[in-house]
Coordinates of C-alpha atoms in Angstrom, one line a residue:
Chain W
M1026 CA -4.7 -45.3 19.3
R1027 CA -6.8 -42.4 20.7
W1028 CA -3.5 -40.6 21.5
V1029 CA -2.3 -41.1 17.9
V1030 CA -5.5 -39.7 16.5
A1031 CA -5.5 -36.8 18.9
T1032 CA -1.9 -36.0 18.0
L1033 CA -2.7 -36.1 14.3
A1034 CA -5.7 -33.9 14.7
L1035 CA -3.5 -31.4 16.6
S1036 CA -0.7 -31.5 14.1
V1037 CA -3.1 -30.9 11.2
A1038 CA -4.8 -28.1 13.1
A1039 CA -1.5 -26.6 13.9
C1040 CA -0.5 -26.9 10.2
A1041 CA -3.7 -25.3 9.1
T1042 CA -3.3 -22.5 11.5
S1043 CA 0.2 -21.7 10.6
A1044 CA -0.7 -21.8 6.9
E1045 CA -3.0 -18.9 7.4
P1046 CA -1.5 -16.2 5.3
V1047 CA -1.8 -13.2 7.5
S1048 CA -1.8 -14.4 11.1
A1049 CA 0.8 -12.1 12.5
Q1050 CA -0.1 -10.9 16.0
A1051 CA 0.8 -7.6 17.3
T1052 CA 3.1 -8.8 20.1
P1053 CA 5.7 -6.2 20.9
A1054 CA 8.5 -8.3 22.3
S1055 CA 8.5 -8.3 26.1
P1056 CA 11.0 -5.9 27.5
T1057 CA 14.4 -7.4 27.8
A1058 CA 16.1 -7.3 31.2
P1059 CA 17.5 -3.8 31.4
S1060 CA 21.3 -3.7 31.2
N1061 CA 21.4 -0.3 32.9
A1062 CA 19.8 1.8 35.5
A1063 CA 16.2 1.8 34.1
T1064 CA 13.7 0.1 36.4
P1065 CA 11.3 -2.6 35.0
L1066 CA 8.5 -0.1 35.7
A1067 CA 10.0 2.6 33.6
D1068 CA 10.6 0.0 30.9
A1069 CA 6.9 -1.0 30.8
A1070 CA 5.8 2.6 30.8
G1071 CA 8.2 3.3 27.9
Q1072 CA 6.9 0.4 25.9
Q1073 CA 3.3 1.6 26.4
A1074 CA 4.2 5.2 25.5
Y1075 CA 6.1 3.9 22.4
A1076 CA 3.0 1.9 21.4
R1077 CA 0.8 5.0 21.7
N1078 CA 3.0 7.5 19.9
C1079 CA 5.6 5.8 17.7
L1080 CA 4.7 2.2 16.9
S1081 CA 2.2 2.8 14.1
C1082 CA 5.0 4.3 12.0
H1083 CA 8.2 2.8 13.3
Q1084 CA 6.6 -0.6 14.0
S1085 CA 7.1 -2.9 17.0
D1086 CA 10.6 -3.9 15.8
G1087 CA 11.7 -0.3 15.3
Y1088 CA 12.5 -1.0 11.6
G1089 CA 9.9 1.4 10.3
V1090 CA 8.3 0.6 6.9
P1091 CA 10.4 0.6 3.7
N1092 CA 9.8 3.8 1.6
M1093 CA 7.3 5.1 4.2
Q1094 CA 9.0 5.7 7.6
P1095 CA 12.7 5.2 8.4
A1096 CA 14.1 2.6 10.8
I1097 CA 15.1 3.6 14.3
T1098 CA 16.9 0.4 14.8
G1099 CA 20.6 0.6 13.7
G1100 CA 20.4 4.4 13.5
T1101 CA 23.0 6.8 15.0
W1102 CA 20.5 9.1 16.8
V1103 CA 19.0 6.4 19.0
Q1104 CA 22.4 5.4 20.4
G1105 CA 23.9 8.9 20.5
D1106 CA 23.7 11.8 22.8
A1107 CA 20.6 11.8 25.0
K1108 CA 19.9 15.5 24.7
A1109 CA 20.3 15.5 20.9
L1110 CA 17.9 12.5 20.7
A1111 CA 15.4 14.3 22.8
L1112 CA 15.6 17.4 20.6
F1113 CA 15.2 15.3 17.5
V1114 CA 12.0 13.7 18.7
M1115 CA 10.6 17.0 20.1
T1116 CA 11.1 18.6 16.7
G1117 CA 10.4 15.6 14.5
G1118 CA 14.0 15.8 13.4
F1119 CA 13.4 19.3 12.0
N1120 CA 16.5 20.9 10.5
S1121 CA 18.4 17.6 10.7
A1122 CA 20.2 16.3 7.6
E1123 CA 18.3 13.0 8.1
R1124 CA 15.0 14.7 7.6
K1125 CA 16.1 16.9 4.7
E1126 CA 17.8 14.1 2.8
S1127 CA 15.3 11.3 3.8
E1128 CA 13.7 9.4 1.0
S1129 CA 10.9 8.2 3.3
H1130 CA 7.5 9.4 2.0
N1131 CA 6.1 10.5 5.4
V1132 CA 7.3 13.3 7.6
M1133 CA 7.8 12.8 11.4
P1134 CA 5.5 14.7 13.7
A1135 CA 7.1 16.8 16.5
F1136 CA 6.5 15.3 19.9
R1137 CA 7.0 18.4 22.0
Q1138 CA 3.7 18.0 23.6
L1139 CA 4.8 14.9 25.6
P1140 CA 5.7 15.5 29.2
D1141 CA 9.4 15.1 30.2
A1142 CA 8.9 11.8 32.1
E1143 CA 6.9 10.2 29.3
L1144 CA 9.4 11.2 26.6
A1145 CA 12.2 10.0 28.8
A1146 CA 10.5 6.6 29.2
I1147 CA 10.1 6.3 25.4
L1148 CA 13.7 7.3 24.7
T1149 CA 15.0 4.9 27.3
Y1150 CA 12.8 2.1 25.8
I1151 CA 14.0 2.7 22.2
R1152 CA 17.7 2.9 23.4
Q1153 CA 17.3 -0.5 25.1
K1154 CA 15.4 -2.1 22.4
F1155 CA 16.7 -0.6 19.2
G1156 CA 19.9 1.3 20.3
K1157 CA 22.1 -1.5 21.5
G1158 CA 21.3 -0.8 25.1
A1159 CA 22.5 2.8 25.1
P1160 CA 22.2 4.4 28.5
A1161 CA 18.8 5.5 29.9
V1162 CA 17.5 9.0 29.3
S1163 CA 16.2 10.8 32.4
A1164 CA 13.4 13.4 32.7
A1165 CA 16.1 15.9 33.6
D1166 CA 17.9 15.2 30.3
V1167 CA 14.6 15.9 28.4
A1168 CA 13.9 19.0 30.5
A1169 CA 17.4 20.3 29.7
A1170 CA 16.9 19.7 25.9
R1171 CA 13.5 21.3 26.1
A1172 CA 15.0 24.4 27.7
S1173 CA 17.2 24.9 24.6
L1174 CA 14.2 24.9 22.2
P1175 CA 12.8 28.3 21.0
P1176 CA 9.5 29.1 22.8
G1177 CA 6.3 28.0 21.2
Chain P
M289 CA -0.5 -50.7 17.0
T290 CA 2.8 -50.5 15.2
R291 CA 0.9 -50.3 11.9
V292 CA -1.3 -47.6 13.3
V293 CA 1.7 -45.6 14.4
S294 CA 3.5 -45.9 11.0
M295 CA 0.4 -45.0 9.2
A296 CA 0.0 -42.0 11.5
L297 CA 3.6 -41.1 10.8
A298 CA 3.1 -41.4 7.1
T299 CA 0.1 -39.2 7.3
L300 CA 2.0 -36.7 9.4
L301 CA 4.8 -36.6 6.9
A302 CA 2.4 -36.2 4.0
A303 CA 0.7 -33.4 5.9
A304 CA 4.1 -31.8 6.7
T305 CA 5.2 -32.0 3.0
A306 CA 1.9 -30.6 1.8
H307 CA 2.3 -27.8 4.3
S308 CA 5.9 -26.9 3.3
Q309 CA 4.8 -26.8 -0.3
A310 CA 1.7 -24.8 0.5
V311 CA 3.7 -22.2 2.4
D312 CA 5.0 -20.7 -0.8
E313 CA 1.9 -21.2 -2.9
L314 CA -1.0 -18.9 -3.4
K315 CA -4.4 -19.8 -2.1
L316 CA -6.9 -19.7 -5.0
P317 CA -10.5 -20.7 -5.6
A318 CA -11.1 -24.2 -6.8
G319 CA -10.2 -24.8 -10.4
F320 CA -7.5 -22.1 -10.5
A321 CA -3.8 -22.8 -10.5
A322 CA -0.8 -20.4 -10.3
T323 CA 2.6 -20.8 -11.8
V324 CA 5.6 -18.6 -11.2
V325 CA 6.7 -17.1 -14.5
H326 CA 9.5 -14.9 -13.1
E327 CA 11.2 -13.8 -9.9
G328 CA 14.0 -11.5 -9.1
S329 CA 13.3 -8.1 -10.6
G330 CA 13.3 -6.2 -7.3
A331 CA 10.5 -3.8 -6.4
G332 CA 8.0 -4.7 -9.1
R333 CA 5.1 -2.5 -9.7
H334 CA 2.5 -2.6 -12.5
L335 CA 2.4 -5.0 -15.5
A336 CA 1.7 -4.7 -19.2
I337 CA 1.5 -7.6 -21.6
A338 CA 1.7 -7.4 -25.3
A339 CA -0.5 -9.4 -27.7
G340 CA 2.5 -11.7 -28.4
G341 CA 3.0 -12.4 -24.7
D342 CA 6.0 -10.2 -23.9
I343 CA 5.7 -8.9 -20.4
Y344 CA 6.7 -5.4 -19.2
L345 CA 7.1 -4.8 -15.4
G346 CA 7.3 -1.2 -14.1
S347 CA 9.9 -1.0 -11.3
R348 CA 11.8 1.5 -9.2
D349 CA 14.9 0.5 -11.2
G350 CA 13.5 1.0 -14.7
I351 CA 11.1 -1.0 -16.9
V352 CA 11.8 -4.7 -17.1
A353 CA 11.1 -6.4 -20.5
M354 CA 10.6 -10.1 -20.4
R355 CA 10.0 -12.9 -22.9
D356 CA 9.3 -16.6 -22.6
S357 CA 11.1 -17.6 -25.8
D358 CA 10.8 -21.4 -25.5
G359 CA 7.2 -21.4 -24.4
D360 CA 7.8 -23.4 -21.2
G361 CA 5.8 -20.9 -19.1
K362 CA 8.8 -19.3 -17.6
V363 CA 10.5 -16.1 -18.6
D364 CA 13.9 -16.7 -20.1
V365 CA 14.8 -13.3 -21.4
T366 CA 14.9 -10.3 -19.0
Q367 CA 16.2 -6.9 -19.7
T368 CA 15.8 -3.6 -17.8
F369 CA 15.8 -0.7 -20.2
G370 CA 15.3 3.1 -20.2
D371 CA 15.2 5.6 -17.4
V372 CA 11.6 5.6 -16.5
K373 CA 11.6 4.5 -12.8
G374 CA 8.1 4.3 -11.5
T375 CA 4.9 2.2 -11.3
E376 CA 2.7 2.4 -14.3
V377 CA 3.1 0.6 -17.6
V378 CA 0.3 0.4 -20.2
I379 CA 0.3 -0.8 -23.8
F380 CA -1.8 1.4 -26.0
G381 CA -1.8 0.9 -29.8
D382 CA 1.8 0.4 -30.9
W383 CA 3.2 2.1 -27.8
L384 CA 4.3 1.3 -24.3
Y385 CA 3.3 4.1 -22.0
A386 CA 5.1 4.4 -18.7
S387 CA 5.3 7.0 -15.9
D388 CA 7.5 8.1 -13.0
N389 CA 6.8 10.6 -10.3
V390 CA 7.0 13.7 -12.6
G391 CA 5.7 12.6 -16.0
V392 CA 4.3 10.1 -18.5
Y393 CA 6.4 8.9 -21.5
R394 CA 6.1 6.3 -24.3
Y395 CA 8.3 4.0 -26.3
P396 CA 7.4 2.5 -29.7
L397 CA 6.7 -1.2 -29.7
K398 CA 7.7 -2.9 -32.9
K399 CA 6.7 -6.4 -33.9
G400 CA 9.1 -9.0 -32.7
Q401 CA 11.0 -6.6 -30.5
T402 CA 10.8 -7.2 -26.8
V403 CA 13.0 -4.3 -25.8
P404 CA 12.0 -1.1 -27.6
T405 CA 14.8 0.4 -29.7
G406 CA 13.1 3.6 -30.5
A407 CA 13.6 6.8 -28.5
K408 CA 11.5 7.6 -25.5
E409 CA 8.9 10.3 -26.1
T410 CA 7.5 12.6 -23.5
V411 CA 3.8 12.8 -23.4
V412 CA 3.5 14.9 -20.2
D413 CA 6.1 16.1 -17.7
G414 CA 6.6 18.8 -15.2
F415 CA 4.7 17.4 -12.2
P416 CA 6.3 18.8 -9.1
M417 CA 8.7 16.3 -7.4
E418 CA 7.1 15.1 -4.2
R419 CA 7.9 12.4 -1.6
Q420 CA 4.4 11.3 -0.6
H421 CA 1.8 9.7 -3.0
A422 CA 4.0 10.7 -5.9
D423 CA 3.4 7.8 -8.4
K424 CA 1.7 9.1 -11.5
T425 CA -0.4 6.0 -12.2
F426 CA -2.7 6.4 -15.3
T427 CA -5.0 4.8 -17.7
L428 CA -6.1 5.6 -21.3
D429 CA -9.6 5.4 -22.9
P430 CA -9.9 4.0 -26.5
K431 CA -9.7 7.5 -28.0
G432 CA -6.4 8.1 -26.2
T433 CA -7.6 10.4 -23.4
L434 CA -5.0 10.1 -20.7
Y435 CA -6.3 10.0 -17.1
I436 CA -3.5 10.6 -14.6
N437 CA -3.8 10.1 -10.8
V438 CA -2.1 13.0 -9.1
G439 CA -1.9 11.9 -5.5
A440 CA -2.0 14.5 -2.7
P441 CA 1.4 15.0 -1.0
S442 CA -0.3 15.0 2.4
N443 CA -2.3 12.7 4.7
S444 CA -5.2 15.0 5.4
C445 CA -4.2 18.5 4.3
Q446 CA -3.4 19.6 7.9
E447 CA -1.6 22.9 8.4
Q448 CA 1.3 20.7 9.4
D449 CA 1.2 17.3 7.8
R450 CA 0.8 14.3 10.2
Q451 CA 1.3 16.6 13.3
P452 CA -1.0 15.6 16.2
G453 CA -4.0 18.0 16.5
S454 CA -3.0 20.2 13.5
L455 CA -6.2 21.4 11.8
G456 CA -7.1 21.1 8.2
R457 CA -6.5 23.9 5.7
N458 CA -9.9 25.1 4.5
P459 CA -10.3 25.2 1.6
C460 CA -7.5 22.8 1.0
P461 CA -5.1 24.5 -1.4
I462 CA -3.4 21.1 -2.3
L463 CA -6.5 20.3 -4.3
E464 CA -5.6 23.0 -6.9
K465 CA -2.7 20.9 -8.1
Y466 CA -3.1 17.4 -6.5
G467 CA -5.6 15.0 -5.0
G468 CA -7.5 14.1 -8.2
V469 CA -7.4 13.0 -11.8
W470 CA -6.1 15.3 -14.5
V471 CA -6.7 14.6 -18.2
F472 CA -4.4 15.1 -21.1
D473 CA -4.4 14.0 -24.8
G474 CA -2.4 10.8 -24.7
N475 CA -1.6 11.1 -28.4
K476 CA 0.0 14.5 -28.1
L477 CA 3.7 14.9 -27.1
N478 CA 5.5 17.4 -24.8
Q479 CA 2.5 18.6 -22.8
K480 CA 3.2 20.2 -19.4
A481 CA 1.5 19.2 -16.2
T482 CA -0.2 22.6 -16.2
D483 CA -1.8 21.9 -19.6
G484 CA -4.1 19.2 -18.1
R485 CA -7.7 19.7 -17.0
R486 CA -8.8 18.6 -13.6
F487 CA -11.3 15.8 -14.3
A488 CA -12.1 14.8 -10.7
T489 CA -11.0 15.9 -7.2
G490 CA -11.1 14.9 -3.6
M491 CA -9.0 11.8 -4.2
R492 CA -6.2 11.3 -1.8
N493 CA -4.3 8.8 -3.9
A494 CA -5.9 6.6 -6.5
V495 CA -3.0 4.3 -7.4
A496 CA -5.6 1.8 -8.7
I497 CA -7.1 3.7 -11.6
E498 CA -8.5 1.9 -14.7
W499 CA -10.7 2.6 -17.7
N500 CA -13.6 0.1 -17.8
A501 CA -14.1 -0.4 -21.6
S502 CA -17.4 -2.3 -21.1
Q503 CA -18.9 0.7 -19.3
N504 CA -17.1 3.4 -21.1
A505 CA -16.2 4.9 -17.7
L506 CA -13.3 5.5 -15.4
Y507 CA -13.0 3.7 -12.0
A508 CA -10.6 3.9 -9.2
V509 CA -9.9 2.5 -5.7
I510 CA -8.6 5.3 -3.5
H511 CA -6.1 5.0 -0.6
G512 CA -7.9 6.3 2.5
R513 CA -6.3 8.5 5.2
D514 CA -4.0 7.4 7.9
A515 CA -3.4 8.0 11.6
L516 CA -6.9 8.8 13.1
D517 CA -5.7 7.8 16.5
T518 CA -2.3 9.3 16.7
L519 CA -3.5 12.7 15.3
F520 CA -6.7 12.8 17.3
P521 CA -6.3 10.5 20.3
A522 CA -9.3 12.0 22.1
L523 CA -11.6 10.9 19.4
Y524 CA -10.2 7.7 18.0
N525 CA -8.2 4.8 19.4
A526 CA -5.8 2.4 17.6
V527 CA -8.6 -0.1 16.7
D528 CA -10.6 2.7 15.1
N529 CA -7.6 3.8 13.1
A530 CA -6.9 0.2 12.0
T531 CA -10.4 -0.6 10.9
R532 CA -12.6 2.4 10.1
T533 CA -11.2 4.5 7.3
A534 CA -12.3 2.8 4.1
E535 CA -10.3 2.3 0.9
E536 CA -13.0 3.6 -1.4
F537 CA -14.0 2.1 -4.8
H538 CA -15.7 4.7 -7.0
R539 CA -16.8 5.2 -10.5
I540 CA -15.1 8.5 -11.3
T541 CA -17.2 11.0 -13.2
D542 CA -16.2 14.3 -14.9
G543 CA -16.4 17.0 -12.2
G544 CA -16.8 14.5 -9.4
D545 CA -15.6 15.2 -5.8
Y546 CA -14.8 12.2 -3.6
G547 CA -14.5 14.0 -0.3
W548 CA -10.8 14.1 0.6
P549 CA -9.6 15.7 2.8
Y550 CA -12.8 17.0 4.4
T551 CA -14.3 13.6 5.0
F552 CA -13.6 9.8 5.2
F553 CA -15.9 6.9 4.7
D554 CA -16.4 5.1 8.1
T555 CA -16.7 1.3 7.6
K556 CA -18.1 0.9 11.1
L557 CA -20.9 3.5 10.9
K558 CA -21.2 2.8 7.1
K559 CA -21.4 6.5 6.3
R560 CA -19.3 9.4 5.3
M561 CA -17.9 11.3 8.3
L562 CA -16.5 14.8 8.7
A563 CA -12.7 14.4 9.2
P564 CA -11.4 15.4 12.6
E565 CA -9.2 18.0 10.9
Y566 CA -12.4 19.7 9.7
G567 CA -14.5 19.7 12.8
G568 CA -15.4 16.1 12.9
D569 CA -16.1 14.8 16.3
G570 CA -16.8 11.2 15.5
K571 CA -20.5 12.0 15.0
K572 CA -20.7 14.9 12.5
T573 CA -21.3 14.1 8.9
P574 CA -20.8 16.3 5.8
E575 CA -23.8 17.9 4.0
Q576 CA -26.0 15.1 2.7
G577 CA -25.3 14.2 -0.9
K578 CA -22.3 16.4 -1.3
Y579 CA -19.9 13.5 -1.8
P580 CA -20.9 10.1 -3.2
D581 CA -20.7 7.0 -1.1
P582 CA -18.2 4.4 -2.5
L583 CA -19.5 1.5 -4.6
V584 CA -17.6 -0.6 -2.1
A585 CA -15.9 0.4 1.1
F586 CA -12.9 -1.9 1.4
P587 CA -11.2 -2.4 4.8
A588 CA -8.9 0.3 6.1
H589 CA -5.2 0.5 5.0
W590 CA -5.3 -2.5 2.7
A591 CA -3.6 -0.3 0.1
P592 CA -5.4 -0.8 -3.3
N593 CA -2.5 -0.6 -5.8
D594 CA -4.1 -2.0 -9.0
L595 CA -7.5 -2.4 -10.6
L596 CA -8.4 -4.6 -13.5
F597 CA -11.8 -5.3 -15.2
Y598 CA -11.7 -8.9 -16.4
A599 CA -12.6 -9.2 -20.1
G600 CA -10.4 -12.3 -20.9
K601 CA -11.9 -15.5 -22.4
S602 CA -10.6 -18.2 -20.1
F603 CA -12.2 -17.5 -16.6
P604 CA -15.7 -18.7 -15.7
A605 CA -18.7 -16.5 -16.6
K606 CA -19.0 -14.9 -13.2
Y607 CA -15.7 -13.2 -13.6
Q608 CA -16.7 -11.4 -16.8
G609 CA -16.9 -7.7 -16.3
G610 CA -15.9 -8.0 -12.6
A611 CA -13.1 -6.2 -10.9
F612 CA -9.8 -7.6 -9.6
I613 CA -8.0 -5.4 -7.1
A614 CA -4.5 -6.0 -5.9
F615 CA -4.1 -4.9 -2.3
H616 CA -0.5 -4.2 -1.3
G617 CA -1.2 -4.8 2.4
S618 CA -1.2 -2.4 5.4
W619 CA 1.4 -0.7 7.5
N620 CA -0.8 1.7 9.4
R621 CA -2.8 -0.9 11.2
A622 CA -0.1 -1.6 13.8
P623 CA -0.3 -2.4 16.7
E624 CA -3.3 -4.3 15.4
P625 CA -2.3 -7.2 13.0
Q626 CA -1.5 -6.0 9.5
A627 CA -3.9 -7.1 6.8
G628 CA -4.8 -7.0 3.2
Y629 CA -1.9 -8.6 1.4
K630 CA -4.2 -10.2 -1.2
V631 CA -6.0 -10.0 -4.6
V632 CA -9.7 -9.5 -4.3
F633 CA -12.5 -10.1 -6.8
Q634 CA -15.4 -7.8 -6.9
P635 CA -18.4 -9.2 -8.9
M636 CA -19.9 -6.5 -11.1
K637 CA -22.9 -6.3 -13.4
D638 CA -23.6 -3.3 -15.6
G639 CA -20.7 -1.5 -13.9
K640 CA -22.1 -1.9 -10.4
P641 CA -21.2 -4.3 -7.7
S642 CA -23.4 -7.4 -7.9
G643 CA -22.4 -9.1 -4.7
D644 CA -19.9 -9.2 -1.9
Y645 CA -16.2 -9.1 -2.8
E646 CA -14.3 -12.4 -2.5
V647 CA -10.6 -13.0 -1.7
F648 CA -9.3 -14.4 -5.0
A649 CA -5.6 -14.9 -4.2
D650 CA -4.1 -15.0 -0.7
G651 CA -1.0 -16.4 1.0
F652 CA 1.3 -13.7 -0.2
A653 CA 2.6 -12.3 3.1
G654 CA 3.7 -15.4 5.0
D655 CA 3.8 -15.2 8.7
L656 CA 4.8 -11.5 8.7
Q657 CA 7.3 -11.6 11.5
D658 CA 7.1 -8.8 14.0
N659 CA 3.9 -7.6 12.2
N660 CA 6.1 -5.5 10.0
P661 CA 5.4 -5.2 6.3
R662 CA 9.1 -5.4 5.5
N663 CA 8.9 -9.1 6.5
A664 CA 6.2 -9.9 4.0
R665 CA 7.3 -12.7 1.7
Y666 CA 5.4 -11.2 -1.2
R667 CA 3.1 -8.1 -1.6
P668 CA 0.8 -8.1 -4.6
V669 CA 1.0 -4.7 -6.5
G670 CA 0.2 -5.2 -10.2
L671 CA -2.4 -7.1 -12.3
Q672 CA -2.7 -7.8 -16.0
V673 CA -4.5 -10.2 -18.2
G674 CA -2.5 -12.2 -20.7
P675 CA -3.5 -13.0 -24.3
D676 CA -5.0 -16.3 -23.2
G677 CA -7.1 -14.8 -20.5
S678 CA -4.8 -15.8 -17.6
L679 CA -4.4 -13.3 -14.7
Y680 CA -0.8 -12.1 -14.0
I681 CA 0.1 -10.8 -10.6
A682 CA 3.2 -8.8 -9.8
D683 CA 4.9 -8.6 -6.4
S684 CA 7.0 -5.8 -4.9
Q685 CA 9.2 -7.7 -2.5
K686 CA 11.1 -10.0 -4.9
G687 CA 9.7 -9.0 -8.3
R688 CA 7.9 -12.3 -8.6
I689 CA 5.2 -12.7 -11.3
W690 CA 2.6 -15.3 -11.1
R691 CA 0.3 -16.5 -13.9
V692 CA -3.1 -17.7 -12.6
S693 CA -5.1 -19.8 -15.0
Y694 CA -8.4 -21.7 -14.9
K695 CA -8.6 -25.4 -15.5
K696 CA -12.1 -26.6 -16.2

């Protein structure tokens, strides 16, 4: 009897909680087991750096916000050439057709100020999470891309 | 024991049933009930309702005209018409006024006609096409003065918009053409954007703009700035960004300056602060008295998208003259939980807040999977009062419209 009452109380409590309208928690999904060379440590660093620099616009699921910021998930850049992706992020997509033709309201900042290793960790993370597990990006890839940017 | 268990099961089942019903229902104060009058018109925006009950929904795909021809409480005639794709729709006199990103137009409303057959007339056009904060929401006073919200195509007037560390342009040249309210003659056709007079400035984007007939005054709820933490990480963290930059409710006066982009109203310190783009260090405040404090500082990023002063007959006395505000809900609170997908009631007396705001309608968003606004079940965006005093609420996810009525 006590068990029944306790269960009922629990069920009702659970029901009441889940009926709360806005109860979503910010829980970036835990990093999935990497299918490539990235170490678990790099993955966690990438997730943290993504949270600091990218998440508020592109959101934890990489889908962006309709009308506001575009999705990374399902895009071609995220799964394409590593150096091109690094250039895109370092310039905020400047001069890309995506930026010029975008209907998103907000422009992307340039992330040129991020060190090679941090940017590489972010790019590796988004390729694993939102880019169908595209290969990891190394700090050397980012450095090579950076070398091709005009000074400034 | 068997009986106890079966009773318990019955109770559980009842609770589960009530829960599954409640999931899709709005949470309202006691005595109020909501019915769904329509769903399926896409990205709904604002609402207008004619004296005879016909409903007009502004939308990104054109204006949707609706009628409940058999009086069963549900719309049974729906037709999208015209080429005005935007947010605002207002009935003024015998006209339906509507706007898109570059102008305000009107259609004649004839008795018995749900879809206007007359030609569209241009009241004002020629606003520059922008991507950001481009909706030209508006309101009219009884004389026909047209007040248009011209949002700033910028977050904080940085030299480079939304670039970390980029400083503010001073003075902000955007304010010459945007970031305020411009007035026109709503009865005059074919005006150009440049013919307007700047009525008020320092308003980043006042989507929720409304003439308050009982006070003979203009009011607005302004979208506050984004991205304190990502633009100035040395001064502000993600929680500061998610919680401190108010959505400001103001009475808008002729010549008023409401502080954008130089300042923001900090809900934690409860005072106006100098923006980090303009030398703010988390402590500096602007010159005392230069910009008014808001009547109410609503939580950051809730996105106030419509404002309505209740003057209907059917709600209890406390709602008379008070303000309903539709908050579309946040995106810029992530990684903190998103918030604000609700309709709020602000009690008012003599045009001033007379108590704390109350959540009037809630339960729109659902469980908001992945904390992403795209997964919200509904997002309230438009408000209107029907001929019988009911409050209508429009949603932008599925084009749902609710009618909220009071039962004594």
